[in-house]
XYZ file of C-alpha atoms in Angstrom:
702
model
C 149.906 -154.413 42.526
C 153.401 -155.256 41.210
C 152.382 -154.673 37.597
C 151.132 -151.031 38.582
C 154.712 -150.003 39.488
C 156.480 -151.855 36.629
C 158.239 -150.006 33.683
C 155.336 -151.630 31.754
C 151.693 -150.700 32.484
C 149.221 -153.389 33.742
C 147.236 -155.080 31.094
C 143.762 -156.466 30.938
C 142.532 -159.524 32.745
C 140.631 -161.165 29.717
C 137.564 -163.191 30.127
C 135.648 -165.096 27.464
C 136.638 -165.797 23.860
C 139.375 -163.039 24.047
C 141.034 -164.823 27.078
C 140.824 -168.197 25.123
C 142.401 -166.877 21.934
C 145.201 -165.123 23.972
C 145.728 -168.322 25.721
C 145.843 -170.423 22.589
C 148.128 -168.051 20.726
C 150.525 -167.540 23.713
C 150.596 -171.404 24.114
C 151.552 -171.817 20.337
C 154.209 -169.029 20.824
C 155.737 -170.713 23.728
C 155.859 -174.049 22.209
C 157.308 -172.611 19.093
C 160.086 -170.969 21.346
C 160.846 -174.324 23.052
C 160.836 -176.161 19.621
C 163.211 -173.604 18.193
C 165.918 -174.488 20.771
C 166.136 -177.869 19.507
C 164.874 -177.803 16.163
C 165.604 -174.425 14.668
C 163.598 -173.516 11.477
C 165.460 -174.166 8.491
C 164.738 -170.704 6.940
C 166.977 -169.034 9.712
C 166.772 -166.996 12.775
C 165.177 -163.957 10.995
C 162.340 -166.073 9.654
C 161.811 -167.224 13.277
C 161.783 -163.604 14.592
C 159.189 -162.769 11.976
C 156.846 -165.523 13.054
C 157.483 -164.718 16.654
C 156.692 -161.018 16.262
C 153.489 -162.037 14.351
C 152.362 -164.015 17.308
C 153.215 -161.568 19.888
C 152.472 -158.108 18.674
C 148.638 -158.862 18.124
C 148.499 -159.986 21.688
C 149.768 -156.733 22.832
C 146.709 -154.867 21.438
C 144.306 -157.276 23.133
C 146.088 -157.546 26.505
C 146.792 -153.795 26.873
C 144.042 -151.212 26.552
C 144.565 -147.859 24.472
C 143.331 -145.446 27.100
C 145.882 -144.152 29.742
C 145.415 -144.908 33.550
C 142.894 -142.645 35.147
C 144.826 -140.627 37.849
C 143.202 -140.344 41.301
C 144.339 -138.854 44.544
C 144.295 -141.066 47.627
C 142.940 -139.729 50.962
C 145.475 -138.036 53.197
C 145.310 -140.482 56.002
C 147.716 -143.220 56.364
C 146.787 -146.184 54.349
C 146.691 -149.752 55.683
C 149.371 -152.127 55.132
C 147.969 -153.650 52.231
C 147.087 -150.494 50.352
C 148.322 -149.897 46.843
C 148.921 -146.325 47.096
C 151.396 -144.183 49.327
C 149.831 -141.880 51.995
C 151.660 -138.596 50.875
C 148.981 -137.490 48.379
C 150.808 -138.623 45.443
C 148.758 -139.409 42.456
C 148.536 -143.124 41.397
C 146.965 -144.746 38.282
C 143.733 -146.471 38.871
C 142.532 -148.663 36.082
C 138.885 -149.056 35.175
C 139.669 -151.090 32.015
C 137.041 -153.312 30.308
C 137.923 -157.007 30.281
C 136.985 -157.122 26.450
C 139.038 -155.670 23.674
C 137.391 -153.068 21.554
C 136.784 -153.066 17.939
C 139.781 -150.754 17.334
C 141.819 -153.289 19.354
C 140.674 -156.126 17.243
C 141.365 -154.154 14.047
C 145.025 -153.205 15.170
C 145.677 -156.898 16.049
C 144.584 -157.951 12.421
C 146.833 -155.379 11.027
C 149.625 -156.552 13.177
C 149.193 -159.914 11.758
C 149.150 -158.816 8.189
C 152.044 -156.539 8.496
C 154.317 -159.048 10.430
C 153.422 -162.145 8.276
C 153.719 -160.222 4.973
C 157.394 -160.901 4.487
C 156.742 -164.745 4.629
C 153.537 -165.064 2.789
C 154.013 -166.615 -0.776
C 151.622 -164.352 -2.240
C 152.552 -161.839 -5.104
C 150.958 -158.379 -4.548
C 151.891 -156.123 -7.522
C 155.609 -155.786 -7.739
C 155.957 -157.033 -3.966
C 155.296 -160.026 -1.946
C 156.326 -163.445 -3.259
C 157.618 -165.009 -0.134
C 160.566 -164.771 2.194
C 163.471 -165.118 -0.196
C 161.873 -162.559 -2.663
C 161.411 -160.052 0.292
C 165.030 -160.326 1.067
C 166.039 -159.847 -2.414
C 164.266 -156.590 -2.405
C 166.418 -155.187 0.356
C 167.466 -151.530 -0.438
C 164.826 -151.654 -3.219
C 161.447 -151.878 -1.717
C 158.440 -152.331 -3.639
C 155.505 -149.772 -2.899
C 153.582 -152.597 -0.753
C 156.707 -153.236 1.161
C 157.085 -149.540 1.960
C 153.239 -149.334 3.124
C 153.262 -152.507 5.175
C 156.779 -151.383 6.684
C 155.280 -148.038 7.589
C 152.113 -149.764 9.127
C 154.507 -152.101 11.280
C 156.335 -148.916 12.322
C 153.297 -147.249 13.555
C 151.851 -150.381 15.165
C 155.230 -150.794 17.213
C 155.088 -147.228 18.459
C 151.367 -147.694 19.631
C 152.328 -150.896 21.164
C 155.146 -149.305 23.289
C 152.640 -146.449 24.130
C 150.267 -149.044 25.399
C 152.784 -150.873 27.342
C 155.303 -148.322 28.728
C 153.699 -144.929 28.016
C 154.499 -141.996 25.834
C 158.239 -141.535 26.363
C 159.817 -144.395 24.582
C 157.768 -143.797 21.394
C 158.636 -140.067 21.619
C 162.169 -141.263 21.614
C 161.773 -143.392 18.703
C 160.242 -140.653 16.843
C 163.192 -138.362 17.845
C 165.624 -140.729 16.211
C 163.256 -141.141 13.238
C 163.238 -137.297 12.752
C 167.014 -137.186 13.299
C 167.484 -139.656 10.449
C 164.990 -138.053 8.205
C 165.877 -134.402 8.748
C 169.628 -134.828 9.903
C 170.815 -134.018 6.415
C 169.341 -130.538 6.828
C 171.532 -129.631 9.592
C 174.656 -127.585 9.085
C 177.500 -129.929 7.873
C 179.739 -128.256 10.253
C 177.822 -129.661 13.294
C 179.212 -133.015 14.655
C 175.979 -134.646 14.484
C 174.964 -133.757 10.908
C 174.936 -136.603 8.315
C 174.147 -136.901 4.532
C 170.347 -137.446 5.129
C 168.053 -140.410 4.478
C 164.721 -140.376 2.724
C 161.739 -142.302 4.279
C 162.107 -145.283 1.860
C 165.725 -145.907 3.231
C 164.645 -145.513 6.962
C 161.801 -148.008 6.325
C 164.077 -150.431 4.507
C 166.514 -150.195 7.467
C 163.715 -151.066 9.903
C 161.617 -153.584 7.998
C 164.129 -155.562 5.664
C 167.657 -155.425 7.456
C 169.236 -157.097 10.413
C 169.566 -153.943 12.571
C 165.959 -152.880 12.587
C 162.824 -154.424 14.116
C 164.269 -157.858 13.621
C 167.675 -157.012 15.168
C 169.466 -158.160 18.146
C 167.093 -156.737 20.841
C 164.197 -158.618 19.420
C 166.404 -161.798 18.834
C 167.187 -161.761 22.589
C 163.373 -161.379 23.392
C 162.524 -164.302 21.364
C 165.548 -166.550 22.033
C 166.362 -165.781 25.817
C 163.758 -163.649 27.628
C 160.669 -165.562 26.706
C 162.311 -168.859 27.885
C 163.412 -167.367 31.173
C 159.936 -165.771 31.850
C 158.478 -169.219 31.215
C 160.933 -170.565 33.651
C 160.029 -167.995 36.235
C 156.602 -168.960 36.078
C 157.112 -172.598 36.298
C 159.476 -171.934 39.358
C 156.795 -169.721 41.000
C 153.938 -172.079 40.465
C 156.190 -174.971 41.812
C 156.042 -173.280 45.276
C 159.737 -171.892 44.970
C 158.690 -168.171 45.802
C 157.155 -169.060 49.232
C 160.005 -171.539 49.922
C 162.605 -168.678 49.570
C 160.852 -166.363 51.800
C 160.445 -168.996 54.521
C 163.959 -170.104 54.367
C 165.132 -166.429 54.615
C 162.886 -166.127 57.869
C 164.074 -169.475 59.263
C 168.007 -168.718 58.692
C 167.739 -165.467 60.774
C 164.807 -166.176 63.130
C 167.216 -165.859 66.265
C 169.015 -162.821 65.011
C 168.409 -159.374 66.463
C 168.107 -157.981 63.014
C 165.972 -161.079 61.719
C 163.265 -158.789 60.152
C 165.945 -156.719 58.010
C 168.055 -159.755 57.068
C 164.895 -161.683 56.049
C 163.847 -158.763 53.762
C 167.323 -158.678 52.070
C 167.717 -162.392 51.802
C 164.182 -162.732 50.375
C 164.738 -160.048 47.738
C 168.026 -162.070 46.661
C 166.398 -165.399 46.354
C 163.133 -164.139 44.897
C 164.992 -162.310 42.234
C 165.657 -165.710 40.745
C 161.902 -166.037 40.305
C 160.817 -162.599 39.064
C 163.884 -160.821 37.794
C 161.970 -157.699 38.126
C 162.659 -155.089 40.722
C 159.154 -153.742 41.520
C 157.797 -157.196 41.275
C 160.195 -158.572 43.885
C 159.809 -155.377 45.952
C 155.982 -156.048 46.276
C 156.532 -159.793 46.895
C 158.731 -159.369 49.685
C 157.104 -156.342 51.081
C 153.768 -158.261 51.384
C 155.343 -160.820 53.734
C 158.188 -158.942 55.613
C 156.695 -155.606 56.064
C 154.583 -156.740 59.082
C 157.796 -158.090 60.516
C 159.617 -154.908 59.837
C 156.786 -152.852 61.488
C 156.831 -155.059 64.582
C 160.616 -154.555 64.806
C 160.102 -150.730 65.048
C 161.327 -149.815 61.568
C 159.641 -146.515 60.381
C 157.673 -146.965 56.973
C 160.037 -144.820 54.947
C 163.221 -146.721 56.013
C 161.550 -150.046 55.756
C 160.462 -149.158 52.159
C 163.922 -148.157 51.294
C 165.170 -151.554 52.378
C 162.521 -153.288 50.465
C 163.066 -151.476 47.303
C 166.921 -151.809 47.419
C 166.740 -155.571 47.993
C 164.002 -155.832 45.160
C 166.147 -154.050 42.590
C 169.006 -156.631 43.546
C 166.758 -158.948 41.739
C 167.829 -157.490 38.347
C 171.564 -157.348 39.231
C 171.839 -161.035 40.798
C 172.746 -164.191 39.006
C 171.680 -166.459 37.655
C 168.556 -164.582 36.165
C 169.687 -161.276 35.534
C 167.553 -158.650 33.934
C 166.595 -158.781 30.115
C 169.587 -156.353 29.217
C 172.152 -158.929 30.278
C 171.184 -161.175 27.565
C 171.634 -158.208 24.935
C 175.189 -157.909 26.470
C 175.948 -161.477 25.629
C 174.756 -161.117 22.159
C 176.466 -157.494 21.408
C 179.754 -158.707 22.758
C 179.597 -162.243 21.402
C 180.277 -163.954 24.655
C 178.292 -166.599 26.488
C 175.717 -165.910 28.996
C 177.869 -167.618 31.694
C 180.616 -165.125 31.284
C 178.109 -162.169 31.950
C 176.933 -164.044 35.113
C 180.603 -164.048 36.080
C 180.953 -160.386 35.461
C 177.883 -159.693 37.653
C 178.965 -161.975 40.632
C 181.463 -159.983 42.620
C 179.390 -156.628 42.212
C 176.405 -158.577 43.409
C 178.036 -159.789 46.483
C 179.385 -156.200 47.309
C 175.779 -154.755 46.506
C 174.197 -157.035 49.096
C 177.125 -156.552 51.467
C 176.326 -152.797 51.597
C 172.618 -153.337 52.193
C 173.251 -155.829 55.003
C 175.710 -153.415 56.707
C 173.051 -150.690 56.471
C 170.550 -152.992 58.110
C 172.854 -153.768 61.034
C 173.735 -150.111 61.403
C 170.128 -149.182 61.350
C 169.350 -151.727 63.872
C 171.603 -150.375 66.331
C 171.036 -146.747 65.719
C 167.263 -146.481 65.413
C 166.471 -148.858 68.151
C 165.121 -151.883 66.199
C 163.620 -154.494 68.418
C 164.271 -158.320 68.050
C 161.269 -159.997 66.409
C 160.342 -163.591 67.307
C 159.727 -165.365 63.856
C 157.396 -168.355 64.252
C 159.062 -170.490 61.628
C 160.812 -173.997 61.689
C 164.513 -174.958 61.357
C 166.002 -173.908 58.264
C 167.733 -177.400 58.028
C 164.235 -178.977 58.157
C 163.076 -176.581 55.422
C 166.151 -177.274 53.231
C 165.778 -181.049 53.846
C 161.988 -180.955 52.854
C 161.998 -178.274 50.007
C 165.570 -177.670 49.222
C 165.088 -179.221 45.781
C 163.972 -175.928 44.679
C 167.445 -174.780 44.411
C 168.249 -177.668 41.980
C 167.173 -176.089 38.758
C 169.012 -172.851 39.510
C 172.134 -174.723 40.196
C 171.496 -176.834 37.177
C 171.420 -173.620 35.048
C 175.040 -172.683 36.203
C 176.180 -176.358 35.629
C 174.843 -176.768 32.246
C 176.325 -173.358 31.261
C 179.729 -174.455 32.719
C 179.896 -177.494 30.664
C 179.309 -175.521 27.628
C 175.426 -176.038 27.115
C 173.814 -172.871 25.509
C 171.710 -170.762 27.729
C 168.583 -171.528 25.768
C 168.955 -175.348 26.276
C 170.052 -174.822 29.859
C 166.997 -172.905 30.984
C 164.751 -175.426 29.024
C 166.297 -178.331 30.927
C 165.859 -176.352 34.105
C 162.315 -176.021 33.352
C 161.793 -179.826 32.802
C 163.731 -180.536 35.994
C 161.561 -177.945 37.900
C 158.402 -179.634 36.583
C 159.545 -183.078 37.689
C 160.605 -182.192 41.073
C 157.518 -180.250 41.688
C 155.767 -183.655 42.183
C 157.575 -183.836 45.566
C 155.050 -181.307 47.003
C 151.505 -182.386 46.563
C 150.244 -178.719 46.939
C 152.398 -177.490 43.914
C 152.568 -180.360 41.475
C 152.856 -179.141 37.901
C 150.109 -181.085 36.237
C 149.678 -180.598 32.473
C 146.961 -178.000 33.004
C 149.323 -175.950 35.417
C 152.231 -176.377 33.008
C 150.066 -174.848 30.149
C 149.151 -172.079 32.704
C 152.921 -171.592 33.181
C 153.573 -171.436 29.511
C 150.795 -168.884 28.833
C 151.965 -166.675 31.864
C 155.515 -166.764 30.507
C 154.586 -165.553 27.236
C 152.317 -162.906 28.445
C 155.005 -161.814 30.502
C 157.293 -161.065 27.501
C 154.482 -159.033 25.624
C 155.691 -155.621 26.653
C 159.404 -156.513 26.551
C 158.968 -157.717 22.889
C 157.385 -154.485 22.012
C 160.249 -152.360 23.572
C 162.737 -154.719 21.990
C 161.199 -154.361 18.419
C 160.808 -150.738 18.695
C 164.492 -150.364 19.801
C 165.329 -151.384 16.193
C 164.356 -147.958 15.127
C 167.176 -146.528 17.419
C 169.798 -149.001 16.566
C 169.000 -148.890 12.737
C 169.236 -145.038 12.720
C 172.248 -144.913 14.694
C 174.042 -147.326 12.435
C 172.853 -145.574 9.280
C 173.709 -142.037 10.355
C 176.787 -142.933 12.337
C 175.372 -141.266 15.446
C 177.155 -143.453 17.916
C 180.775 -142.368 17.052
C 179.593 -138.644 16.616
C 177.761 -138.640 20.012
C 180.963 -140.413 21.630
C 183.180 -137.656 20.244
C 180.887 -135.029 21.650
C 180.956 -136.639 25.090
C 184.575 -136.936 25.070
C 185.107 -133.412 23.790
C 182.967 -132.019 26.578
C 185.271 -133.729 29.105
C 188.392 -132.542 27.352
C 187.184 -129.122 27.553
C 187.565 -129.219 31.401
C 190.823 -130.942 31.520
C 193.578 -132.222 29.278
C 194.637 -135.025 31.628
C 193.721 -138.507 30.241
C 192.933 -140.029 33.592
C 190.642 -137.166 34.418
C 189.202 -137.200 31.041
C 188.220 -140.854 31.578
C 186.786 -140.182 35.080
C 184.728 -137.017 33.881
C 183.500 -139.012 30.928
C 182.329 -141.812 33.026
C 180.605 -139.371 35.456
C 178.892 -137.678 32.588
C 177.899 -140.981 31.185
C 176.646 -142.010 34.577
C 174.457 -138.786 34.759
C 173.165 -139.330 31.119
C 172.144 -142.900 31.730
C 170.400 -142.115 35.054
C 168.424 -139.557 33.370
C 167.596 -141.713 30.358
C 166.445 -144.409 32.617
C 163.926 -142.303 34.389
C 161.990 -142.239 31.243
C 162.317 -145.492 29.497
C 162.304 -149.113 30.592
C 165.547 -150.809 31.482
C 166.009 -152.803 28.236
C 165.460 -149.658 26.064
C 167.692 -147.661 28.328
C 170.556 -150.160 27.883
C 170.136 -150.249 24.086
C 170.168 -146.539 23.749
C 172.939 -146.261 26.267
C 175.183 -148.765 24.410
C 174.812 -147.140 21.137
C 175.560 -143.571 22.538
C 177.602 -144.014 25.664
C 179.354 -147.362 24.893
C 181.641 -146.094 21.935
C 182.618 -143.108 24.229
C 184.019 -145.487 26.894
C 185.619 -147.910 24.366
C 187.296 -144.919 22.585
C 188.881 -144.147 25.896
C 190.351 -147.400 26.281
C 187.900 -149.099 28.553
C 187.482 -152.843 27.976
C 184.295 -153.735 26.341
C 182.950 -155.955 29.362
C 183.544 -152.989 31.710
C 181.776 -150.537 29.361
C 178.582 -152.857 28.792
C 178.169 -153.708 32.587
C 178.816 -149.993 33.249
C 175.879 -149.193 30.952
C 173.825 -152.123 32.350
C 174.187 -151.052 36.029
C 173.063 -147.388 35.420
C 170.257 -148.579 33.321
C 169.068 -150.956 36.167
C 169.518 -148.280 38.880
C 166.813 -146.094 37.168
C 164.504 -148.220 39.235
C 165.754 -146.757 42.457
C 166.644 -143.054 41.097
C 164.465 -140.088 42.167
C 162.314 -138.730 41.160
C 160.642 -141.755 39.308
C 162.157 -144.726 41.256
C 159.571 -147.265 40.567
C 160.843 -149.902 43.082
C 160.720 -147.128 45.802
C 157.111 -146.212 44.745
C 156.098 -149.862 45.035
C 157.678 -150.078 48.412
C 155.864 -146.822 49.634
C 152.551 -148.476 48.383
C 153.329 -151.420 50.647
C 154.515 -149.600 53.789
C 152.181 -146.596 53.428
C 155.250 -144.537 53.787
C 155.938 -140.953 52.492
C 156.969 -141.197 48.947
C 160.076 -138.742 48.743
C 161.613 -139.971 52.070
C 161.267 -143.676 50.901
C 163.025 -142.677 47.599
C 165.942 -141.199 49.735
C 166.251 -144.140 51.942
C 166.412 -146.441 48.804
C 169.326 -144.333 47.534
C 171.109 -144.684 50.670
C 170.681 -148.526 50.729
C 171.639 -148.732 47.195
C 174.652 -146.501 47.243
C 177.383 -149.189 46.400
C 175.484 -149.912 43.153
C 176.098 -146.464 41.976
C 179.849 -146.230 42.819
C 181.155 -149.756 41.945
C 180.364 -149.438 38.120
C 182.688 -146.271 38.113
C 185.518 -148.324 40.000
C 185.744 -151.035 37.223
C 185.754 -148.437 34.439
C 188.248 -145.824 35.666
C 191.185 -148.114 36.445
C 192.669 -151.418 35.070
C 192.330 -153.077 38.407
C 188.898 -152.361 38.419
C 188.340 -155.238 35.982
C 188.994 -157.477 38.942
C 185.438 -156.588 39.973
C 184.299 -158.364 37.060
C 186.347 -161.487 37.738
C 188.840 -160.467 34.810
C 192.604 -160.556 35.391
C 193.402 -163.597 37.325
C 192.786 -164.359 41.009
C 195.295 -161.640 42.639
C 193.597 -158.948 40.763
C 190.113 -159.982 41.554
C 191.089 -160.604 45.198
C 192.733 -157.242 45.591
C 189.828 -155.432 43.813
C 187.181 -157.286 45.841
C 188.716 -156.878 49.365
C 189.622 -153.124 48.623
C 185.964 -152.394 47.280
C 184.323 -154.314 50.222
C 186.221 -152.149 52.589
C 185.012 -149.123 50.499
C 181.396 -150.387 50.696
C 181.560 -150.881 54.528
C 183.298 -147.375 55.014
C 180.630 -145.683 52.915
C 177.741 -147.780 54.899
C 179.007 -146.485 58.102
C 179.477 -142.866 56.857
C 175.720 -143.027 55.460
C 174.349 -144.694 58.583
C 176.250 -142.697 61.118
C 177.092 -145.814 63.342
C 180.265 -147.850 63.582
C 179.154 -151.406 64.674
C 180.697 -152.654 67.722
C 181.752 -148.961 68.801
C 179.073 -146.501 68.607
C 177.727 -143.331 66.846
C 179.882 -141.500 64.422
C 179.726 -137.542 64.496
C 179.601 -135.362 61.502
C 183.416 -134.982 61.065
C 183.769 -138.808 61.251
C 181.240 -139.362 58.702
C 182.497 -136.724 56.171
C 185.888 -138.279 56.630
C 184.649 -141.834 55.935
C 182.745 -140.618 53.079
C 185.950 -139.281 51.482
C 187.798 -142.437 52.375
C 185.087 -144.568 50.855
C 185.135 -142.836 47.511
C 189.022 -142.681 47.429
C 189.285 -146.412 47.971
C 187.269 -146.929 44.807
C 190.378 -145.646 42.700
C 191.927 -149.070 42.759
C 195.587 -147.877 42.552
C 198.108 -148.157 45.303
C 198.519 -144.515 46.338
C 194.644 -143.664 46.495
C 193.929 -147.137 48.302
C 196.697 -146.112 50.944
C 195.293 -142.739 51.382
C 191.710 -144.213 51.684
C 192.840 -146.719 54.369
C 194.516 -144.128 56.354
C 191.398 -141.679 56.214
C 189.193 -144.702 57.130
C 191.558 -145.379 60.133
C 191.322 -141.822 61.358
C 187.557 -141.870 61.101
C 187.386 -144.994 63.172
C 189.771 -143.514 65.639
C 187.494 -140.337 65.904
C 184.653 -142.588 66.662
C 186.593 -144.433 69.267
C 187.603 -141.179 70.920
C 184.062 -140.078 70.795
C 182.975 -143.133 72.532
C 185.746 -142.755 75.313
C 184.760 -139.318 76.116
C 180.971 -140.029 76.327
C 181.042 -143.560 77.833
C 179.490 -146.687 76.408
C 176.763 -145.777 73.814
C 173.444 -146.932 74.977
C 171.403 -148.060 72.024
C 167.502 -147.391 72.028
C 166.834 -150.861 72.761
C 168.891 -150.803 75.870
C 166.072 -149.288 77.858
C 163.509 -147.048 76.472
C 162.503 -147.969 72.799
C 161.423 -145.634 70.155
C 158.204 -145.085 68.053
C 158.413 -146.289 64.395
C 156.978 -143.209 62.724
C 158.882 -140.368 64.502
C 161.749 -141.991 66.125
C 160.951 -140.477 69.535
C 161.224 -142.460 72.829
C 158.090 -144.191 73.807
C 156.117 -142.977 76.803
C 155.539 -145.422 79.695
C 152.066 -146.065 78.573
C 153.109 -146.551 75.064
C 155.670 -149.109 76.471
C 153.038 -150.931 78.369
C 150.752 -151.204 75.169
């Protein structure tokens, strides 16, 4: 179910010889990835990438079928809680795939092996071949066989992306390919015109350079992402996922908002296992939706909460999404630094969600739910060792150990500690299963990262990045000449562009495209590289909660049976801080404090003021001031203006924002004084979870 709503489409469940072959090759690839950490291949990293892609790409054609999903329409009645479709009549894919690869799949897999391994095979074919060094010597002067096999690999990668992510990303790649080939025919007065590239030059850039198929994105997939997916599989098989949910429930079992808090905390903790928004949403929804329903949450509101909490998995240290590793490589910094940049925004993100939970509980008449769980201290004492590997990663990074070695050490530690729980011991067989599962989890990402080389190589060869940046900045300057407003307008235009881009392509590809197009514009306007990179990263991730696709919201609606569009809007409300905080650390120097840059005073001021902004926006969106009562429309509008103003982290805007927030709070107090103490729906007659109307006496007795 989780795979159905991911950026990547669900694959086959193989059986028989095909399953054995996939498991064997996946095991070999995983072993090679672990070996490369401590004993790198002497021929260099590109040689390793060639071998890695040769092992992974053929598996894509065996694991993912060629046909598109067959779209069906579910019945109009409300589905049960374990349904895989929303009840609003929205079409959902239903696969009827065979468990056996077809003859075409096998042929494509064989072609992938040949095209990938050709550069390293010591076989002379005409004027080509001859081994790895000979292949590198022909850079810029490809032999005919080089051109043929480079073209074959190009087509295979496009097909692999189509199978794993759909048509959009291959279409984007073809658009860049067409721009590289036909861009020379554009009028030279156009900003995006270039001298033109022939097909041989393009294939050379893709197949035999460090910015094409074997560029930074694939390097990140083969060096970091595969290790972290293996780590996630090991952590899951060790029982960590269930422990995190149980601990979240136990921690809030006596709270009035126990159900909502459990969902949010579970999303944060489970994110360390999956690192995927839709998968985390489904995982926490399967456990916490019954609790939320008992508490009286409408399906749409519960779905919005689950989706927002699930997407936090991609934003939360220590295992951020795949694009975070690309940030580290592009900027030449350690992964620990990227984790540091993400820490304060993550805290603020979950602060906004928790405040929304508390406000909804009081405004909507959510009832306390008794959770039949034990003491959190007892759980920590018995299973708290599951946190050890997560803490170990941070400690290893802090003492200078590379991210790759740190995660391998964490895998070993998790495997050893799993023997403390008889039900989840990682025996050799289960370790092999974890290794194969981890490698299979990186198949789609590898295809996307290799295909992203088409975009990066074309951009590098044509100079599209600086040209697009000039267009973006020029559009902002056409509206205003004020440098500050130009920066703000450019950031807003970039945010919109990245959000629209993320609707069509996976997060990793969205970041790569956004960085080569939007990144230069922000850098040209004086934005610090960490702020620009994290800005692009956040808006690439937020595509999972942005209508009209909002994959995490679709997954949540499938779990709760809620209407899809209202669920998306509820998700947007819960995730609101994530849309605004990135703009804050781009438009002002003080905003860098949100990334932990600039010393303790700047970080403290930025964090406190932005926390106040998030709180005010949560009150404005929820319409309730905790401890006081409901907020009317004037107070909510004033609060929204105050919250946005506070994000401009300069003395005067902050003072204005604080004053407006105080006036809004005073208005709520005056409203309470004129109407008396507000009576929440839980004080007396409760409400139905679907319509929100007061229950009848008969419904109360039932």
